[in-house]
């Protein structure tokens, strides 16, 4: 259900509206300092969320493909996959924490997607 909600949120590009509403509620409860910095931060947060969402979608797609291969041709899969794939794709992408350090996260993004994250 969460993945369906996330897909609808991204497809309709409603993430900006949702984040703006969250910021409004936080502001109403005096959980944000006044000063107008929320909009700048919101843009940065949305960009980070999109990047992490892409990473999760690609990793989850790869995991699902490897699971299908494991069911169809387990011997072939074992012979043709790198050992680090077993660690990286054993769990659902949503079940593990991404690295906190930006260089390590960028390297994971490059490894999983085959390209550098957008600047």
Short mmCIF file of N, CA and C in Angstrom, two decimals:
data_model
loop_
_atom_site.label_atom_id
_atom_site.label_comp_id
_atom_site.label_asym_id
_atom_site.label_seq_id
_atom_site.Cartn_x
_atom_site.Cartn_y
_atom_site.Cartn_z
N UNK A 1 0.83 -1.18 0.00
CA UNK A 1 0.00 0.00 0.00
C UNK A 1 0.88 1.26 0.00
N UNK A 2 1.97 1.23 0.77
CA UNK A 2 2.86 2.39 0.83
C UNK A 2 3.52 2.64 -0.51
N UNK A 3 3.94 1.56 -1.19
CA UNK A 3 4.59 1.75 -2.49
C UNK A 3 3.60 2.30 -3.51
N UNK A 4 2.33 1.90 -3.43
CA UNK A 4 1.32 2.45 -4.33
C UNK A 4 1.12 3.95 -4.07
N UNK A 5 1.06 4.32 -2.79
CA UNK A 5 0.94 5.73 -2.43
C UNK A 5 2.14 6.51 -2.94
N UNK A 6 3.33 5.96 -2.73
CA UNK A 6 4.56 6.62 -3.17
C UNK A 6 4.56 6.79 -4.69
N UNK A 7 4.13 5.78 -5.42
CA UNK A 7 4.08 5.87 -6.88
C UNK A 7 3.11 6.95 -7.33
N UNK A 8 1.95 7.02 -6.70
CA UNK A 8 0.98 8.06 -7.06
C UNK A 8 1.52 9.43 -6.73
N UNK A 9 2.20 9.54 -5.61
CA UNK A 9 2.78 10.82 -5.19
C UNK A 9 3.82 11.30 -6.20
N UNK A 10 4.68 10.40 -6.65
CA UNK A 10 5.73 10.77 -7.60
C UNK A 10 5.15 11.00 -8.98
N UNK A 11 4.26 10.13 -9.43
CA UNK A 11 3.68 10.25 -10.76
C UNK A 11 2.92 11.55 -10.91
N UNK A 12 2.14 11.91 -9.94
CA UNK A 12 1.37 13.15 -10.00
C UNK A 12 2.17 14.37 -9.61
N UNK A 13 3.42 14.16 -9.21
CA UNK A 13 4.28 15.25 -8.77
C UNK A 13 3.62 16.07 -7.66
N UNK A 14 2.99 15.35 -6.74
CA UNK A 14 2.33 15.99 -5.60
C UNK A 14 3.26 16.15 -4.42
N UNK A 15 4.51 15.70 -4.56
CA UNK A 15 5.43 15.74 -3.43
C UNK A 15 5.67 17.16 -2.95
N UNK A 16 5.71 18.13 -3.87
CA UNK A 16 5.89 19.53 -3.47
C UNK A 16 4.72 20.01 -2.61
N UNK A 17 3.50 19.66 -3.01
CA UNK A 17 2.33 20.08 -2.25
C UNK A 17 2.31 19.42 -0.88
N UNK A 18 2.67 18.13 -0.82
CA UNK A 18 2.69 17.43 0.45
C UNK A 18 3.73 18.05 1.38
N UNK A 19 4.92 18.31 0.86
CA UNK A 19 5.96 18.91 1.69
C UNK A 19 5.55 20.30 2.15
N UNK A 20 4.94 21.09 1.28
CA UNK A 20 4.49 22.43 1.66
C UNK A 20 3.46 22.33 2.80
N UNK A 21 2.57 21.34 2.72
CA UNK A 21 1.56 21.16 3.77
C UNK A 21 2.21 20.74 5.09
N UNK A 22 3.18 19.84 5.02
CA UNK A 22 3.89 19.42 6.22
C UNK A 22 4.58 20.62 6.86
N UNK A 23 5.23 21.45 6.06
CA UNK A 23 5.90 22.64 6.58
C UNK A 23 4.89 23.61 7.20
N UNK A 24 3.72 23.72 6.59
CA UNK A 24 2.68 24.60 7.12
C UNK A 24 2.22 24.12 8.50
N UNK A 25 1.98 22.82 8.62
CA UNK A 25 1.53 22.26 9.91
C UNK A 25 2.62 22.43 10.96
N UNK A 26 3.87 22.17 10.60
CA UNK A 26 4.97 22.35 11.55
C UNK A 26 5.06 23.80 11.99
N UNK A 27 4.86 24.71 11.07
CA UNK A 27 4.91 26.14 11.39
C UNK A 27 3.76 26.52 12.31
N UNK A 28 2.57 25.99 12.06
CA UNK A 28 1.41 26.29 12.90
C UNK A 28 1.62 25.82 14.34
N UNK A 29 2.41 24.79 14.53
CA UNK A 29 2.69 24.26 15.86
C UNK A 29 4.01 24.80 16.42
N UNK A 30 4.49 25.88 15.83
CA UNK A 30 5.73 26.54 16.26
C UNK A 30 6.92 25.59 16.31
N UNK A 31 6.99 24.68 15.35
CA UNK A 31 8.11 23.75 15.29
C UNK A 31 9.15 24.20 14.26
N UNK A 32 8.87 25.29 13.56
CA UNK A 32 9.81 25.88 12.62
C UNK A 32 10.05 27.32 13.02
N UNK A 33 11.26 27.77 12.83
CA UNK A 33 11.56 29.16 13.12
C UNK A 33 11.10 30.03 11.96
N UNK A 34 10.54 31.20 12.26
CA UNK A 34 10.15 32.10 11.17
C UNK A 34 11.38 32.66 10.47
N UNK A 35 11.18 33.10 9.25
CA UNK A 35 12.29 33.71 8.54
C UNK A 35 12.31 33.35 7.07
N UNK A 36 11.41 32.50 6.61
CA UNK A 36 11.30 32.23 5.19
C UNK A 36 12.30 31.22 4.65
N UNK A 37 13.12 30.61 5.48
CA UNK A 37 14.09 29.64 4.99
C UNK A 37 13.43 28.31 4.62
N UNK A 38 12.22 28.09 5.03
CA UNK A 38 11.56 26.82 4.77
C UNK A 38 11.47 26.53 3.28
N UNK A 39 11.19 27.54 2.48
CA UNK A 39 11.04 27.30 1.04
C UNK A 39 12.35 26.82 0.43
N UNK A 40 13.46 27.44 0.81
CA UNK A 40 14.76 27.01 0.31
C UNK A 40 15.04 25.59 0.77
N UNK A 41 14.80 25.32 2.03
CA UNK A 41 15.03 23.98 2.54
C UNK A 41 14.10 22.98 1.88
N UNK A 42 12.87 23.36 1.62
CA UNK A 42 11.91 22.46 1.01
C UNK A 42 12.40 22.02 -0.37
N UNK A 43 12.94 22.92 -1.15
CA UNK A 43 13.44 22.58 -2.47
C UNK A 43 14.57 21.57 -2.36
N UNK A 44 15.46 21.80 -1.42
CA UNK A 44 16.58 20.89 -1.21
C UNK A 44 16.09 19.52 -0.74
N UNK A 45 15.13 19.51 0.15
CA UNK A 45 14.59 18.25 0.66
C UNK A 45 13.89 17.47 -0.45
N UNK A 46 13.11 18.15 -1.27
CA UNK A 46 12.41 17.48 -2.37
C UNK A 46 13.43 16.87 -3.33
N UNK A 47 14.50 17.59 -3.63
CA UNK A 47 15.54 17.05 -4.53
C UNK A 47 16.17 15.80 -3.93
N UNK A 48 16.47 15.83 -2.63
CA UNK A 48 17.05 14.67 -1.97
C UNK A 48 16.07 13.49 -1.96
N UNK A 49 14.80 13.77 -1.72
CA UNK A 49 13.79 12.71 -1.71
C UNK A 49 13.68 12.07 -3.08
N UNK A 50 13.68 12.86 -4.13
CA UNK A 50 13.61 12.32 -5.49
C UNK A 50 14.81 11.43 -5.78
N UNK A 51 15.98 11.87 -5.39
CA UNK A 51 17.20 11.10 -5.62
C UNK A 51 17.13 9.76 -4.88
N UNK A 52 16.76 9.80 -3.62
CA UNK A 52 16.67 8.57 -2.83
C UNK A 52 15.56 7.66 -3.35
N UNK A 53 14.47 8.24 -3.82
CA UNK A 53 13.38 7.45 -4.39
C UNK A 53 13.86 6.71 -5.64
N UNK A 54 14.61 7.40 -6.49
CA UNK A 54 15.16 6.75 -7.69
C UNK A 54 16.08 5.60 -7.32
N UNK A 55 16.93 5.85 -6.35
CA UNK A 55 17.85 4.81 -5.90
C UNK A 55 17.08 3.60 -5.39
N UNK A 56 16.07 3.84 -4.58
CA UNK A 56 15.27 2.74 -4.04
C UNK A 56 14.53 1.99 -5.14
N UNK A 57 13.97 2.71 -6.11
CA UNK A 57 13.24 2.05 -7.20
C UNK A 57 14.16 1.18 -8.05
N UNK A 58 15.35 1.68 -8.38
CA UNK A 58 16.28 0.89 -9.18
C UNK A 58 16.75 -0.34 -8.40
N UNK A 59 17.09 -0.16 -7.13
CA UNK A 59 17.54 -1.29 -6.31
C UNK A 59 16.43 -2.32 -6.16
N UNK A 60 15.21 -1.87 -5.96
CA UNK A 60 14.09 -2.80 -5.79
C UNK A 60 13.79 -3.54 -7.09
N UNK A 61 13.92 -2.85 -8.21
CA UNK A 61 13.72 -3.50 -9.51
C UNK A 61 14.75 -4.59 -9.72
N UNK A 62 16.00 -4.29 -9.39
CA UNK A 62 17.07 -5.28 -9.53
C UNK A 62 16.83 -6.46 -8.61
N UNK A 63 16.41 -6.20 -7.38
CA UNK A 63 16.14 -7.29 -6.44
C UNK A 63 15.03 -8.19 -6.96
N UNK A 64 13.97 -7.59 -7.48
CA UNK A 64 12.85 -8.38 -8.01
C UNK A 64 13.28 -9.21 -9.21
N UNK A 65 14.11 -8.63 -10.08
CA UNK A 65 14.61 -9.37 -11.24
C UNK A 65 15.48 -10.55 -10.80
N UNK A 66 16.33 -10.31 -9.80
CA UNK A 66 17.18 -11.39 -9.31
C UNK A 66 16.36 -12.49 -8.63
N UNK A 67 15.30 -12.12 -7.94
CA UNK A 67 14.42 -13.13 -7.34
C UNK A 67 13.76 -13.99 -8.41
N UNK A 68 13.31 -13.36 -9.50
CA UNK A 68 12.70 -14.11 -10.60
C UNK A 68 13.72 -15.05 -11.23
N UNK A 69 14.94 -14.55 -11.43
CA UNK A 69 16.01 -15.41 -11.97
C UNK A 69 16.33 -16.56 -11.03
N UNK A 70 16.34 -16.30 -9.74
CA UNK A 70 16.63 -17.35 -8.76
C UNK A 70 15.59 -18.46 -8.83
N UNK A 71 14.36 -18.10 -9.09
CA UNK A 71 13.30 -19.11 -9.20
C UNK A 71 13.41 -19.87 -10.52
N UNK A 72 13.78 -19.17 -11.59
CA UNK A 72 13.81 -19.78 -12.92
C UNK A 72 15.11 -20.54 -13.20
N UNK A 73 16.23 -19.97 -12.78
CA UNK A 73 17.52 -20.58 -13.11
C UNK A 73 18.54 -20.32 -11.99
N UNK A 74 18.37 -20.99 -10.86
CA UNK A 74 19.24 -20.72 -9.72
C UNK A 74 20.72 -21.00 -10.01
N UNK A 75 21.02 -22.03 -10.76
CA UNK A 75 22.41 -22.35 -11.08
C UNK A 75 23.06 -21.26 -11.91
N UNK A 76 22.34 -20.78 -12.90
CA UNK A 76 22.87 -19.71 -13.76
C UNK A 76 23.11 -18.46 -12.93
N UNK A 77 22.16 -18.13 -12.08
CA UNK A 77 22.28 -16.92 -11.26
C UNK A 77 23.51 -17.00 -10.35
N UNK A 78 23.71 -18.13 -9.70
CA UNK A 78 24.85 -18.28 -8.81
C UNK A 78 26.17 -18.16 -9.55
N UNK A 79 26.21 -18.61 -10.80
CA UNK A 79 27.45 -18.58 -11.58
C UNK A 79 27.74 -17.22 -12.18
N UNK A 80 26.72 -16.37 -12.32
CA UNK A 80 26.89 -15.12 -13.07
C UNK A 80 26.68 -13.84 -12.26
N UNK A 81 26.63 -13.94 -10.97
CA UNK A 81 26.44 -12.73 -10.17
C UNK A 81 27.65 -12.48 -9.27
N UNK A 82 27.94 -11.23 -9.06
CA UNK A 82 29.04 -10.84 -8.18
C UNK A 82 28.62 -11.07 -6.73
N UNK A 83 29.58 -11.38 -5.89
CA UNK A 83 29.28 -11.66 -4.48
C UNK A 83 28.63 -10.47 -3.76
N UNK A 84 29.06 -9.25 -4.10
CA UNK A 84 28.48 -8.09 -3.42
C UNK A 84 27.00 -7.89 -3.76
N UNK A 85 26.54 -8.48 -4.87
CA UNK A 85 25.12 -8.38 -5.22
C UNK A 85 24.26 -9.06 -4.16
N UNK A 86 24.76 -10.18 -3.61
CA UNK A 86 23.98 -10.92 -2.62
C UNK A 86 23.72 -10.06 -1.39
N UNK A 87 24.73 -9.28 -0.98
CA UNK A 87 24.54 -8.39 0.17
C UNK A 87 23.64 -7.22 -0.18
N UNK A 88 23.84 -6.65 -1.36
CA UNK A 88 23.12 -5.43 -1.75
C UNK A 88 21.65 -5.70 -2.04
N UNK A 89 21.33 -6.84 -2.65
CA UNK A 89 19.96 -7.07 -3.11
C UNK A 89 19.23 -8.17 -2.34
N UNK A 90 19.79 -8.62 -1.22
CA UNK A 90 19.13 -9.67 -0.44
C UNK A 90 17.86 -9.16 0.23
N UNK A 91 17.88 -7.91 0.67
CA UNK A 91 16.71 -7.31 1.34
C UNK A 91 16.04 -6.30 0.43
N UNK A 92 14.78 -6.04 0.70
CA UNK A 92 14.09 -4.96 0.00
C UNK A 92 14.83 -3.66 0.30
N UNK A 93 14.84 -2.78 -0.68
CA UNK A 93 15.54 -1.50 -0.51
C UNK A 93 14.98 -0.71 0.67
N UNK A 94 13.70 -0.86 0.93
CA UNK A 94 13.09 -0.11 2.04
C UNK A 94 13.42 -0.71 3.40
N UNK A 95 14.05 -1.91 3.42
CA UNK A 95 14.36 -2.58 4.68
C UNK A 95 15.75 -2.29 5.21
N UNK A 96 16.55 -1.53 4.49
CA UNK A 96 17.86 -1.20 5.02
C UNK A 96 18.10 0.29 4.96
N UNK A 97 19.03 0.75 5.77
CA UNK A 97 19.35 2.17 5.83
C UNK A 97 20.40 2.50 4.79
N UNK A 98 20.20 3.63 4.14
CA UNK A 98 21.20 4.11 3.19
C UNK A 98 22.35 4.75 3.97
N UNK A 99 23.54 4.76 3.38
CA UNK A 99 24.68 5.38 4.06
C UNK A 99 24.42 6.86 4.34
N UNK A 100 24.86 7.32 5.50
CA UNK A 100 24.69 8.72 5.87
C UNK A 100 25.71 9.62 5.18
N UNK A 101 26.92 9.12 5.01
CA UNK A 101 27.98 9.93 4.39
C UNK A 101 27.69 10.11 2.91
N UNK A 102 27.69 11.35 2.46
CA UNK A 102 27.36 11.65 1.06
C UNK A 102 28.26 10.94 0.06
N UNK A 103 29.58 10.89 0.24
CA UNK A 103 30.41 10.18 -0.75
C UNK A 103 30.07 8.69 -0.85
N UNK A 104 29.77 8.07 0.28
CA UNK A 104 29.42 6.65 0.29
C UNK A 104 28.06 6.45 -0.38
N UNK A 105 27.12 7.35 -0.11
CA UNK A 105 25.80 7.27 -0.74
C UNK A 105 25.90 7.49 -2.25
N UNK A 106 26.73 8.45 -2.65
CA UNK A 106 26.94 8.71 -4.08
C UNK A 106 27.54 7.48 -4.77
N UNK A 107 28.46 6.81 -4.09
CA UNK A 107 29.07 5.61 -4.66
C UNK A 107 28.04 4.49 -4.79
N UNK A 108 27.16 4.35 -3.80
CA UNK A 108 26.09 3.35 -3.88
C UNK A 108 25.17 3.69 -5.04
N UNK A 109 24.82 4.96 -5.21
CA UNK A 109 23.96 5.38 -6.31
C UNK A 109 24.62 5.01 -7.64
N UNK A 110 25.92 5.29 -7.76
CA UNK A 110 26.64 4.99 -9.00
C UNK A 110 26.67 3.48 -9.25
N UNK A 111 26.88 2.72 -8.20
CA UNK A 111 26.94 1.27 -8.33
C UNK A 111 25.59 0.69 -8.75
N UNK A 112 24.53 1.16 -8.14
CA UNK A 112 23.20 0.60 -8.39
C UNK A 112 22.63 1.08 -9.73
N UNK A 113 22.80 2.36 -10.04
CA UNK A 113 22.18 2.91 -11.25
C UNK A 113 23.11 2.96 -12.44
N UNK A 114 24.42 2.85 -12.21
CA UNK A 114 25.37 2.92 -13.30
C UNK A 114 25.73 4.33 -13.72
N UNK A 115 25.32 5.32 -12.93
CA UNK A 115 25.67 6.71 -13.23
C UNK A 115 25.80 7.50 -11.94
N UNK A 116 26.40 8.67 -12.05
CA UNK A 116 26.54 9.53 -10.88
C UNK A 116 25.22 10.21 -10.56
N UNK A 117 24.97 10.50 -9.29
CA UNK A 117 23.74 11.22 -8.95
C UNK A 117 23.80 12.63 -9.51
N UNK A 118 22.63 13.20 -9.84
CA UNK A 118 22.62 14.57 -10.33
C UNK A 118 23.13 15.52 -9.27
N UNK A 119 23.78 16.58 -9.71
CA UNK A 119 24.36 17.55 -8.77
C UNK A 119 23.30 18.43 -8.17
#
